[in-house]
Short mmCIF file of C-alpha atoms in Angstrom, two decimals:
data_model
loop_
_atom_site.label_atom_id
_atom_site.label_comp_id
_atom_site.label_asym_id
_atom_site.label_seq_id
_atom_site.Cartn_x
_atom_site.Cartn_y
_atom_site.Cartn_z
CA UNK A 1 0.00 0.00 0.00
CA UNK A 2 1.24 3.45 -0.91
CA UNK A 3 2.45 5.45 2.12
CA UNK A 4 0.38 8.38 0.95
CA UNK A 5 -2.77 6.27 1.23
CA UNK A 6 -1.82 5.09 4.73
CA UNK A 7 -1.22 8.67 5.87
CA UNK A 8 -4.52 9.81 4.40
CA UNK A 9 -6.43 7.11 6.30
CA UNK A 10 -4.73 8.02 9.58
CA UNK A 11 -5.63 11.64 9.20
CA UNK A 12 -9.24 10.74 8.37
CA UNK A 13 -9.70 8.71 11.65
CA UNK A 14 -7.83 10.64 14.36
CA UNK A 15 -10.01 9.39 17.23
CA UNK A 16 -9.13 5.76 16.57
CA UNK A 17 -5.41 6.29 16.83
CA UNK A 18 -3.97 3.62 19.18
CA UNK A 19 -1.47 5.94 20.84
CA UNK A 20 -3.84 8.92 21.33
CA UNK A 21 -4.41 9.88 24.96
CA UNK A 22 -8.11 10.02 25.92
CA UNK A 23 -9.50 13.22 27.40
CA UNK A 24 -10.82 13.34 30.98
CA UNK A 25 -14.42 13.64 29.76
CA UNK A 26 -14.05 10.60 27.51
CA UNK A 27 -12.69 8.57 30.41
CA UNK A 28 -15.64 9.57 32.58
CA UNK A 29 -18.13 8.68 29.84
CA UNK A 30 -16.48 5.28 29.33
CA UNK A 31 -16.50 4.63 33.08
CA UNK A 32 -20.19 5.52 33.31
CA UNK A 33 -21.03 3.24 30.37
CA UNK A 34 -19.22 0.34 32.00
CA UNK A 35 -20.89 1.01 35.36
CA UNK A 36 -24.34 1.15 33.77
CA UNK A 37 -23.68 -2.06 31.86
CA UNK A 38 -22.48 -4.09 34.84
CA UNK A 39 -25.07 -2.64 37.23
CA UNK A 40 -27.86 -3.47 34.79
CA UNK A 41 -26.58 -7.03 34.42
CA UNK A 42 -26.43 -7.38 38.22
CA UNK A 43 -30.03 -6.14 38.57
CA UNK A 44 -31.26 -8.67 36.04
CA UNK A 45 -30.77 -7.15 32.66
CA UNK A 46 -30.76 -3.61 31.29
CA UNK A 47 -33.77 -4.18 29.11
CA UNK A 48 -36.06 -5.27 31.94
CA UNK A 49 -34.90 -2.44 34.22
CA UNK A 50 -35.67 0.22 31.64
CA UNK A 51 -39.12 -1.22 31.00
CA UNK A 52 -39.88 -1.27 34.72
CA UNK A 53 -39.05 2.42 35.17
CA UNK A 54 -41.17 3.43 32.19
CA UNK A 55 -44.29 2.60 34.26
CA UNK A 56 -44.66 4.68 37.45
CA UNK A 57 -47.27 3.21 39.83
CA UNK A 58 -50.19 5.45 40.69
CA UNK A 59 -49.74 7.02 44.12
CA UNK A 60 -52.50 9.67 44.25
CA UNK A 61 -56.22 9.08 44.11
CA UNK A 62 -58.46 12.12 43.98
CA UNK A 63 -61.34 12.20 46.44
CA UNK A 64 -64.75 12.39 44.74
CA UNK A 65 -66.37 15.82 44.72
CA UNK A 66 -69.70 16.50 46.45
CA UNK A 67 -71.62 16.36 43.19
CA UNK A 68 -70.09 12.98 42.22
CA UNK A 69 -72.71 10.98 44.10
CA UNK A 70 -71.99 7.64 42.42
CA UNK A 71 -68.25 7.81 43.16
CA UNK A 72 -68.94 8.76 46.77
CA UNK A 73 -71.31 5.81 47.21
CA UNK A 74 -68.76 3.49 45.60
CA UNK A 75 -66.04 4.75 47.94
CA UNK A 76 -68.24 4.37 51.04
CA UNK A 77 -69.22 0.84 50.04
CA UNK A 78 -65.60 -0.11 49.35
CA UNK A 79 -64.51 1.18 52.76
CA UNK A 80 -67.37 -0.68 54.47
CA UNK A 81 -66.40 -3.95 52.76
CA UNK A 82 -62.73 -3.38 53.64
CA UNK A 83 -63.54 -2.77 57.33
CA UNK A 84 -65.79 -5.82 57.43
CA UNK A 85 -62.98 -7.94 56.02
CA UNK A 86 -60.56 -6.56 58.60
CA UNK A 87 -63.09 -7.25 61.34
CA UNK A 88 -63.41 -10.90 60.27
CA UNK A 89 -59.62 -11.27 60.54
CA UNK A 90 -59.74 -10.55 64.28
CA UNK A 91 -59.97 -13.22 66.96
CA UNK A 92 -63.44 -13.71 68.42
CA UNK A 93 -64.19 -14.80 72.00
CA UNK A 94 -64.28 -18.50 71.14
CA UNK A 95 -60.90 -18.32 69.40
CA UNK A 96 -59.40 -16.42 72.34
CA UNK A 97 -60.66 -19.09 74.73
CA UNK A 98 -59.14 -21.78 72.52
CA UNK A 99 -55.84 -19.90 72.50
CA UNK A 100 -55.81 -19.72 76.30
CA UNK A 101 -56.55 -23.46 76.50
CA UNK A 102 -53.60 -24.26 74.18
CA UNK A 103 -51.22 -21.98 76.09
CA UNK A 104 -52.22 -23.54 79.39
CA UNK A 105 -51.79 -27.02 77.94
CA UNK A 106 -48.26 -26.28 76.70
CA UNK A 107 -46.90 -24.45 79.74
CA UNK A 108 -43.28 -25.15 80.59
CA UNK A 109 -42.41 -26.06 84.22
CA UNK A 110 -41.35 -24.96 86.75
CA UNK A 111 -43.89 -22.28 87.57
CA UNK A 112 -42.83 -18.98 89.13
CA UNK A 113 -45.16 -18.73 92.10
CA UNK A 114 -48.61 -19.07 90.54
CA UNK A 115 -47.55 -17.73 87.13
CA UNK A 116 -47.40 -20.24 84.27
CA UNK A 117 -44.50 -19.91 81.79
CA UNK A 118 -43.81 -21.18 78.27
CA UNK A 119 -40.55 -21.65 76.37
CA UNK A 120 -39.93 -20.85 72.72
CA UNK A 121 -40.31 -24.43 71.50
CA UNK A 122 -43.77 -24.82 73.02
CA UNK A 123 -44.57 -21.27 71.96
CA UNK A 124 -44.10 -22.28 68.31
CA UNK A 125 -46.16 -25.46 68.82
CA UNK A 126 -49.09 -23.43 70.10
CA UNK A 127 -48.71 -21.10 67.11
CA UNK A 128 -49.07 -24.03 64.71
CA UNK A 129 -52.22 -25.30 66.45
CA UNK A 130 -53.90 -21.96 67.12
CA UNK A 131 -54.84 -21.28 63.50
CA UNK A 132 -53.96 -18.74 60.80
CA UNK A 133 -55.49 -15.76 62.65
CA UNK A 134 -52.98 -16.18 65.48
CA UNK A 135 -49.93 -16.52 63.23
CA UNK A 136 -49.00 -12.83 63.55
CA UNK A 137 -48.57 -13.17 67.33
CA UNK A 138 -46.31 -16.23 67.32
CA UNK A 139 -43.09 -14.68 66.05
CA UNK A 140 -39.59 -14.47 67.47
CA UNK A 141 -39.97 -10.71 67.72
CA UNK A 142 -43.04 -10.95 69.99
CA UNK A 143 -41.38 -13.62 72.13
CA UNK A 144 -38.26 -11.46 72.54
CA UNK A 145 -40.39 -8.45 73.53
CA UNK A 146 -41.93 -10.38 76.42
CA UNK A 147 -38.72 -12.14 77.47
CA UNK A 148 -37.31 -10.57 80.62
CA UNK A 149 -35.12 -12.22 83.28
CA UNK A 150 -36.32 -15.81 83.35
CA UNK A 151 -33.32 -18.10 83.78
CA UNK A 152 -34.97 -20.78 81.61
CA UNK A 153 -35.60 -18.40 78.69
CA UNK A 154 -39.38 -18.47 79.04
CA UNK A 155 -42.12 -15.87 78.92
CA UNK A 156 -45.23 -15.47 81.07
CA UNK A 157 -48.35 -17.02 79.52
CA UNK A 158 -50.53 -14.37 81.16
CA UNK A 159 -48.39 -11.51 79.82
CA UNK A 160 -48.51 -12.98 76.31
CA UNK A 161 -52.28 -13.50 76.45
CA UNK A 162 -52.77 -9.92 77.68
CA UNK A 163 -50.57 -8.75 74.81
CA UNK A 164 -52.82 -10.59 72.31
CA UNK A 165 -55.96 -9.22 73.98
CA UNK A 166 -54.58 -5.68 73.83
CA UNK A 167 -53.71 -6.02 70.14
CA UNK A 168 -57.16 -7.38 69.31
CA UNK A 169 -58.81 -4.57 71.29
CA UNK A 170 -56.74 -1.93 69.49
CA UNK A 171 -57.68 -3.32 66.08
CA UNK A 172 -61.36 -3.57 67.06
CA UNK A 173 -61.34 0.02 68.29
CA UNK A 174 -59.50 1.18 65.18
CA UNK A 175 -62.16 -0.39 63.00
CA UNK A 176 -64.92 1.08 65.18
CA UNK A 177 -63.47 4.58 64.93
CA UNK A 178 -62.87 4.21 61.20
CA UNK A 179 -66.61 3.69 60.68
CA UNK A 180 -67.07 7.32 61.75
CA UNK A 181 -64.28 8.61 59.51
CA UNK A 182 -66.51 10.20 56.88
CA UNK A 183 -63.59 11.56 54.85
CA UNK A 184 -61.80 8.19 54.91
CA UNK A 185 -58.44 9.86 55.48
CA UNK A 186 -57.54 8.34 58.87
CA UNK A 187 -58.72 11.19 61.08
CA UNK A 188 -61.92 12.26 62.85
CA UNK A 189 -63.46 15.69 62.74
CA UNK A 190 -65.23 17.13 65.76
CA UNK A 191 -68.66 16.09 64.44
CA UNK A 192 -67.37 12.55 63.73
CA UNK A 193 -66.08 12.12 67.29
CA UNK A 194 -69.31 13.57 68.68
CA UNK A 195 -71.33 10.93 66.80
CA UNK A 196 -69.02 8.18 68.05
CA UNK A 197 -69.33 9.17 71.72
CA UNK A 198 -73.09 9.82 71.45
CA UNK A 199 -73.66 6.28 70.16
CA UNK A 200 -71.24 4.92 72.78
CA UNK A 201 -73.18 6.34 75.77
CA UNK A 202 -75.82 3.53 75.93
CA UNK A 203 -73.01 0.93 76.19
CA UNK A 204 -71.45 2.59 79.28
CA UNK A 205 -73.27 1.49 82.49
CA UNK A 206 -71.70 4.30 84.53
CA UNK A 207 -73.61 6.83 82.40
CA UNK A 208 -77.02 5.20 82.82
CA UNK A 209 -78.07 7.94 85.25
CA UNK A 210 -77.58 10.76 82.75
CA UNK A 211 -80.74 12.38 81.42
CA UNK A 212 -81.03 12.48 77.65
CA UNK A 213 -81.36 16.26 77.79
CA UNK A 214 -77.79 16.37 79.14
CA UNK A 215 -76.32 14.13 76.40
CA UNK A 216 -75.31 17.03 74.16
CA UNK A 217 -73.45 18.76 77.00
CA UNK A 218 -71.78 15.50 78.03
CA UNK A 219 -70.64 14.83 74.45
CA UNK A 220 -69.27 18.37 74.18
CA UNK A 221 -67.39 17.93 77.49
CA UNK A 222 -65.89 14.60 76.42
CA UNK A 223 -64.95 15.64 72.87
CA UNK A 224 -63.32 18.84 74.09
CA UNK A 225 -60.66 16.91 76.03
CA UNK A 226 -59.66 14.96 72.93
CA UNK A 227 -59.33 18.09 70.81
CA UNK A 228 -57.64 20.25 73.45
CA UNK A 229 -54.78 17.78 73.93
CA UNK A 230 -54.59 16.02 70.55
CA UNK A 231 -55.19 18.96 68.21
CA UNK A 232 -52.71 21.62 69.42
CA UNK A 233 -52.69 23.40 66.05
CA UNK A 234 -56.50 23.63 66.09
CA UNK A 235 -56.94 22.01 62.69
CA UNK A 236 -60.36 20.66 63.63
CA UNK A 237 -59.39 17.01 63.17
CA UNK A 238 -57.50 14.31 65.06
CA UNK A 239 -55.65 11.28 63.73
CA UNK A 240 -57.28 7.99 64.71
CA UNK A 241 -53.77 6.73 65.45
CA UNK A 242 -53.31 9.51 68.04
CA UNK A 243 -56.63 8.64 69.69
CA UNK A 244 -55.53 5.03 70.06
CA UNK A 245 -52.08 5.99 71.36
CA UNK A 246 -53.33 8.22 74.18
CA UNK A 247 -55.07 7.04 77.37
CA UNK A 248 -58.29 9.05 76.89
CA UNK A 249 -60.14 6.24 75.16
CA UNK A 250 -59.15 3.85 77.96
CA UNK A 251 -60.58 6.33 80.50
CA UNK A 252 -63.79 6.61 78.51
CA UNK A 253 -64.25 2.86 78.08
CA UNK A 254 -63.44 2.36 81.78
CA UNK A 255 -67.02 3.48 82.36
CA UNK A 256 -68.15 0.04 81.17
CA UNK A 257 -67.12 -1.27 84.59
CA UNK A 258 -70.29 -1.43 86.68
CA UNK A 259 -68.24 -1.62 89.90
CA UNK A 260 -66.03 1.40 89.21
CA UNK A 261 -65.10 3.03 92.52
CA UNK A 262 -66.25 6.52 93.47
CA UNK A 263 -62.63 7.71 93.67
CA UNK A 264 -61.96 6.52 90.12
CA UNK A 265 -65.05 8.30 88.85
CA UNK A 266 -64.02 11.57 90.49
CA UNK A 267 -60.62 11.52 88.79
CA UNK A 268 -62.02 10.45 85.40
CA UNK A 269 -62.90 13.45 83.21
CA UNK A 270 -65.43 11.34 81.27
CA UNK A 271 -67.41 10.11 84.27
CA UNK A 272 -70.90 11.43 84.97
CA UNK A 273 -69.92 13.12 88.28
CA UNK A 274 -67.02 14.92 86.58
CA UNK A 275 -69.11 16.13 83.63
CA UNK A 276 -71.89 17.29 85.95
CA UNK A 277 -69.34 19.08 88.15
CA UNK A 278 -67.82 21.02 85.25
CA UNK A 279 -71.18 21.92 83.72
CA UNK A 280 -72.59 22.83 87.15
CA UNK A 281 -69.70 25.23 87.74
CA UNK A 282 -70.41 26.84 84.36
CA UNK A 283 -74.08 27.35 85.24
CA UNK A 284 -73.21 28.79 88.66
CA UNK A 285 -70.87 31.32 87.06
CA UNK A 286 -73.51 32.35 84.51
CA UNK A 287 -75.39 34.82 86.73
CA UNK A 288 -77.44 36.40 83.95
CA UNK A 289 -78.43 32.95 82.57
CA UNK A 290 -77.71 33.83 78.95
CA UNK A 291 -75.62 30.68 78.38
CA UNK A 292 -72.38 32.68 78.10
CA UNK A 293 -69.75 33.95 80.53
CA UNK A 294 -68.60 37.53 80.71
CA UNK A 295 -65.21 38.56 82.10
CA UNK A 296 -66.84 39.55 85.37
CA UNK A 297 -68.62 36.19 85.66
CA UNK A 298 -65.44 34.23 84.90
CA UNK A 299 -63.57 36.19 87.58
CA UNK A 300 -65.44 34.15 90.21
CA UNK A 301 -63.96 30.90 88.90
CA UNK A 302 -62.29 28.74 91.59
CA UNK A 303 -61.19 30.87 94.54
CA UNK A 304 -61.87 34.12 92.64
CA UNK A 305 -58.21 35.16 92.81
CA UNK A 306 -57.53 35.73 89.11
CA UNK A 307 -56.30 39.21 88.30
CA UNK A 308 -58.02 41.51 85.83
CA UNK A 309 -54.84 41.56 83.75
CA UNK A 310 -54.93 37.77 83.35
CA UNK A 311 -58.67 37.78 82.58
CA UNK A 312 -58.13 40.47 79.94
CA UNK A 313 -55.59 38.23 78.22
CA UNK A 314 -57.97 35.24 78.35
CA UNK A 315 -60.69 37.19 76.54
CA UNK A 316 -58.17 38.66 74.08
CA UNK A 317 -56.69 35.33 73.01
CA UNK A 318 -59.65 32.95 73.29
CA UNK A 319 -62.65 32.72 70.99
CA UNK A 320 -65.51 34.86 72.29
CA UNK A 321 -68.89 36.04 71.03
CA UNK A 322 -69.57 39.73 71.63
CA UNK A 323 -67.03 39.66 74.43
CA UNK A 324 -68.47 36.58 76.16
CA UNK A 325 -67.23 33.00 76.43
CA UNK A 326 -69.26 29.94 75.41
CA UNK A 327 -69.12 26.47 76.98
CA UNK A 328 -66.49 25.06 74.58
CA UNK A 329 -64.10 27.93 75.25
CA UNK A 330 -64.75 27.53 78.98
CA UNK A 331 -63.85 23.84 78.75
CA UNK A 332 -60.49 24.72 77.18
CA UNK A 333 -59.91 27.17 80.02
CA UNK A 334 -60.72 24.53 82.68
CA UNK A 335 -58.61 21.83 81.00
CA UNK A 336 -55.62 24.18 80.86
CA UNK A 337 -55.86 25.16 84.53
CA UNK A 338 -56.52 21.62 85.78
CA UNK A 339 -53.65 20.09 83.76
CA UNK A 340 -50.93 22.74 84.05
CA UNK A 341 -48.06 20.24 83.61
CA UNK A 342 -49.28 18.97 80.24
CA UNK A 343 -47.71 20.43 77.05
CA UNK A 344 -51.07 21.54 75.60
CA UNK A 345 -51.95 23.36 78.83
CA UNK A 346 -48.52 25.00 78.99
CA UNK A 347 -48.93 26.16 75.40
CA UNK A 348 -52.35 27.62 76.27
CA UNK A 349 -51.02 29.52 79.32
CA UNK A 350 -47.85 30.62 77.54
CA UNK A 351 -49.95 32.21 74.81
CA UNK A 352 -51.72 34.26 77.48
CA UNK A 353 -48.47 35.37 79.09
CA UNK A 354 -46.79 36.28 75.80
CA UNK A 355 -48.44 39.72 75.56
CA UNK A 356 -46.13 40.91 72.77
CA UNK A 357 -46.50 37.73 70.65
CA UNK A 358 -42.72 37.28 70.49
CA UNK A 359 -42.66 33.56 71.17
CA UNK A 360 -40.75 34.03 74.42
CA UNK A 361 -41.23 35.67 77.84
CA UNK A 362 -39.10 38.59 78.95
CA UNK A 363 -38.86 40.55 82.19
CA UNK A 364 -41.43 43.08 80.96
CA UNK A 365 -44.07 40.36 80.37
CA UNK A 366 -43.50 38.77 83.78
CA UNK A 367 -43.53 42.11 85.57
CA UNK A 368 -46.75 43.08 83.75
CA UNK A 369 -48.62 40.19 85.36
CA UNK A 370 -46.77 40.33 88.66
CA UNK A 371 -47.75 43.93 89.37
CA UNK A 372 -51.41 42.89 89.23
CA UNK A 373 -50.68 40.03 91.66
CA UNK A 374 -48.99 42.48 94.07
CA UNK A 375 -52.06 44.72 94.00
CA UNK A 376 -54.32 41.74 94.69
CA UNK A 377 -52.13 40.72 97.64
CA UNK A 378 -52.44 44.22 99.12
CA UNK A 379 -56.24 44.06 98.80
CA UNK A 380 -56.25 40.78 100.77
CA UNK A 381 -53.97 42.26 103.42
CA UNK A 382 -50.88 40.25 102.49
CA UNK A 383 -47.34 41.60 102.26
CA UNK A 384 -46.40 41.85 98.57
CA UNK A 385 -43.38 39.88 97.38
CA UNK A 386 -40.57 41.72 95.59
CA UNK A 387 -40.49 41.14 91.85
CA UNK A 388 -36.70 40.97 92.00
CA UNK A 389 -36.91 37.93 94.30
CA UNK A 390 -39.42 36.25 92.02
CA UNK A 391 -37.37 37.01 88.91
CA UNK A 392 -34.19 35.54 90.43
CA UNK A 393 -36.02 32.40 91.60
CA UNK A 394 -37.71 32.02 88.20
CA UNK A 395 -34.49 32.17 86.22
CA UNK A 396 -32.64 29.89 88.67
CA UNK A 397 -35.35 27.24 88.29
CA UNK A 398 -35.34 27.72 84.52
CA UNK A 399 -31.56 27.24 84.41
CA UNK A 400 -31.74 24.08 86.55
CA UNK A 401 -34.28 22.47 84.21
CA UNK A 402 -31.99 22.76 81.21
#
């Protein structure tokens, strides 16, 4: 071959020259191509991977509008069928009794006092015999949760059975609450929770003495506690999950106990004596009998030692109607003062003390309220405390809590 021809071909294909040094960008591109090739082969083939990512699964479903009656009915029926199916998956009383019989039959000696125990081997045997509904409870994870300090590596049969009962109760309650979830989004609005409690009243023996004319006030009293503590942002709705996680529902359903002690009823916000006490106080404060409380009427609350400055802030920050407070707003006020250590109550009181809406309290804010307290102490013939002493004590305690 003529050397001229060879030179011409070399000049025509400069990028294929064997001794040419590749640029940094070309090296990166080659590296990325190799990585993509080997990664695709490792994941099962480049062709299948690309096809998978071409189809994005649907993750948003629009709620039907108010005028889409057929879609709303379809959605309600679908939810009802779904909840019924979930309800059938739960253990009934007969199945729970059978489970207890199997656990008792497979207990592992020796007993600890009067408490029967079971080891992991027998635990698995019971799981095989108990049926498919119980399968979720007979796992290594559940056994490890209940395993404490037993030298034989066993768990308490009673503790395990109580664990199963608690799980079943939670699922039953979740399904029951979901029936009132009109929106189907996992939360209850105020009207939804009111309907739930209203229909629950006949099943609570401790409320048998309530007159039907008082039902609406009782429901309002009960619902207000849920929303005051579980809806701090005042969105008007509460997650069903939050209702199940708190102890309020336990306190409410405690009223099913026909032998509930008087002491327990007095400390239970949902009991009939407690609801009648709170509503009775409201009526006693309402001197003009217009169903609302003015600032002057609220000033007689408790020991009638609230300052005018504090009362002014209550009526400035809380929802009022023509300068007067309704029963719902009064309930928030009572819940805050009776539960001062709770975060929701502290948030309520802090909002009243933060007169400049700065999100923090300064010396001016504290002194503003303290001057009114000093004047009240003088009226009652008490020696007023120095604000300097209170300020020092306040900041010392605040420093020690950090």
